[in-house]
Amino acid sequence: MTDPTRSTAVGLLARMNAGAISAEEVTRIYLDRIDRLEGQIKAFLHRDADASLAKARDVDARRKAGKPVGALAGVPIALKDVLCTKGEPTTCASRMLQNFRPPYNATVIEKLIAADAIPVGKTNMDEFAMGSSTENSAFGPTRNPWDTDRIPGGSSGGSAAAVAADFAPISLGSDTGGSIRQPAALCGIVGLKPTYGRVSRYGLIAFASSLDQIGPFSHDLADTALLLKIISGKDPLDATSVDEPVPDYPASLDTPPDTLRIGLVREFFGEGLDPEVEAAIREAIRVYEAAGATVKEVSLPHSKYGAPAYYLVAPAECSSNLARYDGTIYGHRAEDFSPASPEEKDLPPLIRMMMASRAEGFGPEVKRRIMLGTFALSAGYADQYYNQALKVRRLIRNDFDAAFKDVDVLIGPTTPTAAFKLGEKTADPLAMYLSDIYTITTNLAGIPGLSIPCGLTKSGLPIGLQLLAPAFAEDKLLRTARVFEKATDWHTKRPVLV
Amino acid sequence: MSYTMIIGLEVHVQLTTESKMFTSCGTDFGLPPNTQTDPVSLGMPGTLPVMNGRAFELALKTAVALGADIAGFTKWDRKNYYYPDLPKNYQISQYDLPFSTGGRLEIPPQKDGSGGGRCALTRVHLEEDTGKLTHGAGGFSEVDLNRAGIPLMEIVSEPEIRTPQDAKACLEELRLTLRYLGVSDCEMQEGSLRCDANVNIHIDVDGKKVATPIVEIKNLNSFRSVERAIQYEAERQFDQWKKDGKTIKDAPKQTRGWSDPEGVTKVQREKETAADYRYFPEPDLVPVVVDDAWIARVKASIGELPSERRRRFSSEYGLSDYDANVLVEQGQDVADYYDAVAKATGAYKLASNWVQQDILRIVKERKVPIGECPVGPAALADLINRVGRSELNTNQGREVLGKMIETGEPAEAIIEAGGYRMVSDKGAIAAAVEAALAANPKAIEDLKGGKKKPEAVKGFLRGQVMKQTGGKADPALVGELLDAKLAELAG
């Protein structure tokens, strides 16, 4: 029998439903692999193997008894540690929440439980999802399974690496400016950021509320479609979730879209794009043309303002979202908050406690963004920064609306380069920010974005192809991507770990 | 030197809803600290607010009733500040696009006829209440988050109030209106109605107007304290100005707290030294769109407001402004009671007297709502009609009412059992008149000799006749027969 860890969720379900293998066996094989190789990757922050196995046995018992089981019955899944799991650690890779155990599950977790999926662990990430390399984790970086000297991308680096390393066939991440698509591209897997409002954010610890969205990682689109169908839908606990019908994504996946009009975003092929990445994208375009697609160049003229706008909106929201971590009720509380300077002497002890707790609890990138956001919202500055950014955001949305009048999907590179080395960009936040240059406008516009594997560099590093579609057109997005996946075998490539 | 007070009120009202503004958590008052909470009202990581539609509906009803302009599009904003009264360290409120602007409140005049008029409103908006902090001994503070997240409506008046009495009257009228609307129980003691006052004075200096720095007075826990604090504050500002000459241009707005036992306002420490709340649109909530159909639906649900009711009591029933106000200001249940009695008797003034003098006295003594008065409006109307038909005189009516309240029996039964029916038999009354005159020869002499005023003597003799008949005689007939007899004697 082939190694189950080389399979997919759909493949595993078929074998489990046929009785060829039990959920417990599947889980055990994955857990063994994690035990063997996790030291090289460090994808996880917390695991509870006994709980995973107990769940698997429960699924087996029900399956054997002919009782109904969920759509992911017995399938291992890794979960980004930004998702609240009841009674279990949920740290956001921050010292601030090192001891936080929420008394509730995120809505997506409830849905996964109902689908009988087997959580195998909470994955590493950039602290509070702020970063592009998972190096901002307070608990050490995750490594790219394709080259362990390199970063897996971020902020959902642990979830991407876990799937790439076959620690679980599928995982969940969150994407605020590219945090699913960028690590998916750098780890050679599929990653989808759904339309804003498609998936409930309840229980997703907020970074930037108007941009955050939960989405799936997997090896292929069939698994993406399956997982998306399970986690999507209106949630009464999230006012921003949208009451749009959830199509049967897996059922329609293999039906090619009626029209295949593809737009190439001119602005995504400029300076900074690595030639090897560009070559892979150009090759992907040829694959589409061979499949009968019409390809035309389109422009998103305000893309160049995407990064500046994003780095005002996201920090502004984060400065407010993270205000609750002050040591009073939530988060790390400093033991010593005696005045750190003569100026602090006059401050009330409560304020000093908050200051010391936040100084100790947050890492440098989180602090940088909180300060940036606080400044952008301050009286006298809000108009020229935050409010200006909101206007740009509208222009970016208009750009996409205009582009989608003529084409069905937009394609381009997910990232300007393949995975970079650990430590390469940590000293230069701006260079780090630019690794999300092609992904952040998607979040500002709220539309869905997908990254699929489309090549390897000469040195064997994955390259991602990004596809974008109008809001709530995930169905079309997946079917268009499937045309490429059918014609190529990049999605079958897996790193070799020993 | 004279000055004018410039007063604006900022009123916070907790709406009567079963759940909090943005979560299904309950809102009961008086539970042990921090038991009325849930993950959302505790601001736990990952939780999200969802708007309470009922709370919005009640706020909308209030704004429509106050004649405010309702925004077709309204949104929520975050007010950011570090203070443990809200665990999120921001309050969900409304900043630049509140759901309503403008509006007005009619203030009834004072009892002496002075004051009153209209108080223009700036805006009404909706937000979440904060938790309660108790600053205890030893430098520790206790946080109770039961109140955190309760729907809170903020009503801001224009600074158009000119006297502390009108400020108090304005607040009273607001409470009455909100209670009529059924949107809040408005208990100042429980904190479901809270009021801050912004006060400064315009001093007339050689025909020029000099404005003192604005002070926001907090901690006004009763209607009386609103009046007293504003009066104190205006005088304090005048004294201060005489001392330092500082005007509105020289000092920023200051917050002072009212100390009721000491009768003074004192400088309060601010939550934050610099109040930069860094407002921005709340990304976790969606804007609310209010269309005309919704406003029409809300309008239809609004009953008669206190000001309208006063006017109707005056125009329809011919009551004096004073009487109309007494009946209306007691609350909707009292006005409804009176309305029912007035309609069932057609004797509007009489009904007003009976309700005010008898029924209200009883319910006040017993400290019960009028709905629990043993004599309902139909029973009272029946009694009043009997007096009107001369079955009983007024004094008998009072006695019967007393027994009705005691026993809960209808008038009919008490009259039968107690033999209360009025004596209208001419012969019997004439005999009583004779007897009274025979027993009081001195009175007749007084009358003849002009020693005493005829009316006083007649009054005395009427009382004697009533006494003879055990108080049951028809007073009109007594008067008539007595007058005739006296005229005869004088003749």
Coordinates of N, CA, C and O in Angstrom, one line a residue, chain A residues 84 100 103-104 196 201-205 209-210 236-240 316-317 320-321 323-326 328-330 350 354 358 374 377-379 386, chain B residues 39-40 42-51 78 80 82-84 87-90 143 145 269 271 276-286:
Chain A
C84 N -9.0 30.0 17.8 CA -9.3 29.6 19.2 C -9.8 28.2 19.3 O -10.7 27.8 18.6
F100 N -2.7 31.5 27.3 CA -4.1 31.7 27.0 C -4.8 30.4 26.5 O -4.3 29.8 25.5
P103 N -12.1 29.7 26.3 CA -13.2 28.9 26.7 C -14.2 28.6 25.6 O -15.4 28.3 25.8
Y104 N -13.8 28.8 24.3 CA -14.7 28.6 23.2 C -13.9 28.2 22.0 O -12.7 28.5 21.9
Y196 N -13.6 38.1 1.5 CA -13.9 38.6 2.8 C -15.4 38.4 3.1 O -16.3 38.8 2.3
R201 N -15.1 34.8 10.9 CA -13.9 35.1 11.6 C -14.1 34.9 13.1 O -13.1 35.2 13.9
Y202 N -15.2 34.4 13.6 CA -15.4 34.3 15.0 C -14.4 33.3 15.5 O -14.3 32.2 15.1
G203 N -13.6 33.7 16.5 CA -12.6 32.9 17.1 C -11.2 33.0 16.4 O -10.3 32.3 16.8
L204 N -11.2 33.8 15.3 CA -9.9 34.0 14.7 C -9.3 35.3 15.5 O -9.9 36.3 15.4
I205 N -8.2 35.1 16.2 CA -7.7 36.3 16.9 C -7.3 37.4 16.0 O -6.5 37.1 15.1
S209 N -9.1 43.5 11.3 CA -10.4 42.9 11.1 C -11.0 43.0 9.7 O -11.7 42.1 9.3
S210 N -10.7 44.1 9.1 CA -11.3 44.3 7.8 C -10.6 43.6 6.6 O -11.0 43.7 5.5
P236 N -24.0 33.6 12.5 CA -24.6 34.6 13.3 C -23.7 35.3 14.3 O -24.0 36.4 14.8
L237 N -22.5 34.7 14.6 CA -21.6 35.3 15.5 C -20.6 36.2 14.8 O -19.8 36.9 15.5
D238 N -20.6 36.3 13.5 CA -19.8 37.3 12.8 C -20.6 38.1 11.9 O -21.1 37.7 10.8
A239 N -20.8 39.4 12.3 CA -21.6 40.3 11.5 C -21.1 40.5 10.1 O -21.9 40.9 9.2
T240 N -19.8 40.3 9.9 CA -19.2 40.6 8.6 C -19.2 39.4 7.7 O -18.8 39.5 6.5
A316 N -3.4 50.3 11.7 CA -4.4 51.1 12.5 C -5.3 50.1 13.2 O -5.6 50.3 14.4
E317 N -5.8 49.1 12.4 CA -6.8 48.2 13.1 C -6.1 47.4 14.1 O -6.6 47.1 15.2
S320 N -5.7 48.9 17.6 CA -6.9 48.9 18.4 C -7.2 47.4 18.8 O -7.5 47.2 20.0
N321 N -7.1 46.5 17.9 CA -7.4 45.1 18.2 C -6.4 44.5 19.3 O -6.9 43.7 20.1
A323 N -5.1 46.3 21.7 CA -5.0 47.1 22.9 C -5.4 46.3 24.1 O -5.0 46.6 25.2
R324 N -6.2 45.3 23.9 CA -6.7 44.5 25.1 C -5.6 43.7 25.8 O -5.8 43.3 26.9
Y325 N -4.5 43.5 25.1 CA -3.4 42.8 25.8 C -2.6 43.7 26.6 O -1.6 44.3 26.1
D326 N -3.1 44.0 27.8 CA -2.3 45.0 28.6 C -2.0 44.4 30.0 O -1.6 45.2 30.9
T328 N -4.0 43.5 32.2 CA -5.1 43.7 33.2 C -5.9 42.4 33.3 O -6.1 41.8 34.3
I329 N -6.5 42.1 32.1 CA -7.3 40.9 32.0 C -6.6 39.9 31.1 O -6.5 38.7 31.4
Y330 N -6.2 40.4 30.0 CA -5.6 39.5 29.0 C -4.1 39.7 28.9 O -3.6 40.8 28.9
L350 N -1.1 51.5 37.4 CA -1.9 50.8 36.4 C -1.3 51.0 35.0 O -1.1 50.1 34.2
M354 N 0.6 48.3 32.6 CA 0.3 48.1 31.2 C 1.5 48.3 30.3 O 1.8 47.4 29.4
R358 N 3.2 45.2 28.1 CA 3.2 45.2 26.7 C 4.6 45.2 26.1 O 4.9 44.6 25.1
T374 N -1.1 53.5 15.7 CA -1.5 54.5 16.6 C -1.3 55.9 16.1 O -2.1 56.8 16.1
L377 N -3.7 56.9 13.3 CA -5.1 57.2 13.7 C -5.1 58.5 14.6 O -6.2 58.9 15.0
S378 N -4.0 59.0 14.9 CA -3.9 60.1 15.9 C -4.5 61.4 15.3 O -4.5 61.6 14.1
A379 N -5.1 62.2 16.3 CA -5.7 63.5 15.9 C -4.7 64.3 15.2 O -3.5 64.4 15.6
Y386 N -4.6 57.6 7.8 CA -5.7 56.5 7.8 C -6.8 56.8 6.7 O -7.1 56.0 5.9
Chain B
P39 N -17.9 35.7 26.8 CA -16.6 36.0 26.1 C -16.6 37.3 25.3 O -15.7 38.0 25.3
V40 N -17.8 37.6 24.7 CA -17.8 38.9 23.9 C -17.8 40.1 24.8 O -17.0 41.0 24.6
L42 N -16.6 40.3 27.7 CA -15.2 40.3 28.3 C -14.2 40.7 27.3 O -13.0 40.8 27.7
G43 N -14.5 40.9 26.1 CA -13.6 41.2 25.0 C -12.5 40.2 24.8 O -11.3 40.5 24.5
M44 N -12.9 38.9 25.0 CA -11.9 37.8 24.8 C -11.3 37.8 23.4 O -12.1 38.1 22.5
P45 N -10.1 37.4 23.3 CA -9.4 37.4 22.0 C -10.2 36.5 21.0 O -10.7 35.4 21.3
G46 N -10.5 37.0 19.8 CA -11.1 36.3 18.8 C -12.7 36.5 18.7 O -13.3 36.1 17.8
T47 N -13.2 37.1 19.8 CA -14.7 37.2 19.8 C -15.1 38.5 19.0 O -14.2 39.3 18.7
L48 N -16.3 38.5 18.5 CA -16.8 39.5 17.7 C -18.1 40.1 18.1 O -18.9 39.3 18.7
P49 N -18.4 41.4 17.9 CA -19.6 41.9 18.3 C -20.7 41.7 17.2 O -20.4 41.7 16.0
V50 N -21.9 41.5 17.6 CA -23.0 41.4 16.7 C -24.1 42.4 17.2 O -24.5 42.3 18.4
M51 N -24.6 43.2 16.4 CA -25.6 44.3 16.9 C -26.9 43.7 17.4 O -27.5 42.8 16.7
R78 N -14.9 52.9 16.7 CA -14.2 52.5 17.9 C -13.6 53.8 18.5 O -13.0 54.6 17.9
N80 N -10.9 54.6 21.2 CA -9.8 53.9 21.8 C -9.3 54.7 23.0 O -9.0 55.9 22.9
Y82 N -7.1 53.6 27.0 CA -6.7 52.6 27.9 C -7.3 52.8 29.3 O -6.9 53.7 30.0
Y83 N -8.2 52.0 29.7 CA -8.9 52.1 31.0 C -9.6 50.8 31.2 O -10.3 50.3 30.3
P84 N -9.5 50.2 32.4 CA -10.1 48.8 32.5 C -11.6 48.8 32.6 O -12.1 47.7 32.9
P87 N -12.8 45.9 28.7 CA -11.6 45.1 28.6 C -11.0 45.1 27.2 O -9.8 44.8 27.1
K88 N -11.7 45.5 26.2 CA -11.1 45.6 24.9 C -10.2 46.9 24.8 O -9.4 47.0 23.8
N89 N -10.3 47.8 25.7 CA -9.6 49.1 25.7 C -10.1 49.9 24.5 O -9.4 50.8 24.0
Y90 N -11.3 49.6 24.0 CA -12.0 50.6 23.2 C -13.5 50.4 23.4 O -13.9 49.3 23.8
V143 N -13.1 46.0 39.5 CA -13.7 46.1 38.2 C -14.9 45.1 38.2 O -14.7 44.0 38.4
L145 N -17.7 44.0 35.5 CA -18.0 44.1 34.0 C -19.5 43.7 33.7 O -19.8 43.5 32.6
R269 N -10.0 63.7 38.1 CA -8.9 63.3 37.3 C -9.5 62.6 36.0 O -10.4 61.9 36.1
K271 N -9.7 60.2 32.6 CA -9.4 58.9 32.2 C -8.0 58.9 31.6 O -7.1 58.1 31.8
D276 N -7.2 61.8 23.0 CA -7.2 61.5 21.6 C -7.7 60.1 21.5 O -7.0 59.1 21.7
Y277 N -9.0 60.0 21.1 CA -9.6 58.7 21.2 C -9.3 57.9 19.9 O -9.8 56.7 19.8
R278 N -8.6 58.5 18.9 CA -8.3 57.7 17.7 C -9.5 57.0 17.1 O -9.4 55.8 16.8
Y279 N -10.6 57.7 17.0 CA -11.8 57.1 16.4 C -11.5 56.5 15.0 O -10.8 57.2 14.2
F280 N -12.0 55.4 14.7 CA -12.1 54.9 13.3 C -13.2 53.9 13.2 O -13.7 53.4 14.2
P281 N -13.7 53.7 12.0 CA -14.9 52.8 11.8 C -14.7 51.4 12.3 O -13.6 50.8 12.1
E282 N -15.6 50.9 13.1 CA -15.5 49.6 13.7 C -15.6 48.5 12.6 O -16.7 48.4 12.0
P283 N -14.5 47.8 12.3 CA -14.5 46.9 11.1 C -15.2 45.6 11.4 O -15.5 44.9 10.5
D284 N -15.5 45.3 12.7 CA -16.2 44.1 13.0 C -17.7 44.2 12.8 O -18.4 43.2 13.0
L285 N -18.3 45.4 12.6 CA -19.7 45.5 12.4 C -20.0 46.1 11.0 O -19.2 46.8 10.5
V286 N -21.2 45.8 10.6 CA -21.6 46.4 9.3 C -22.5 47.6 9.5 O -23.1 47.7 10.5

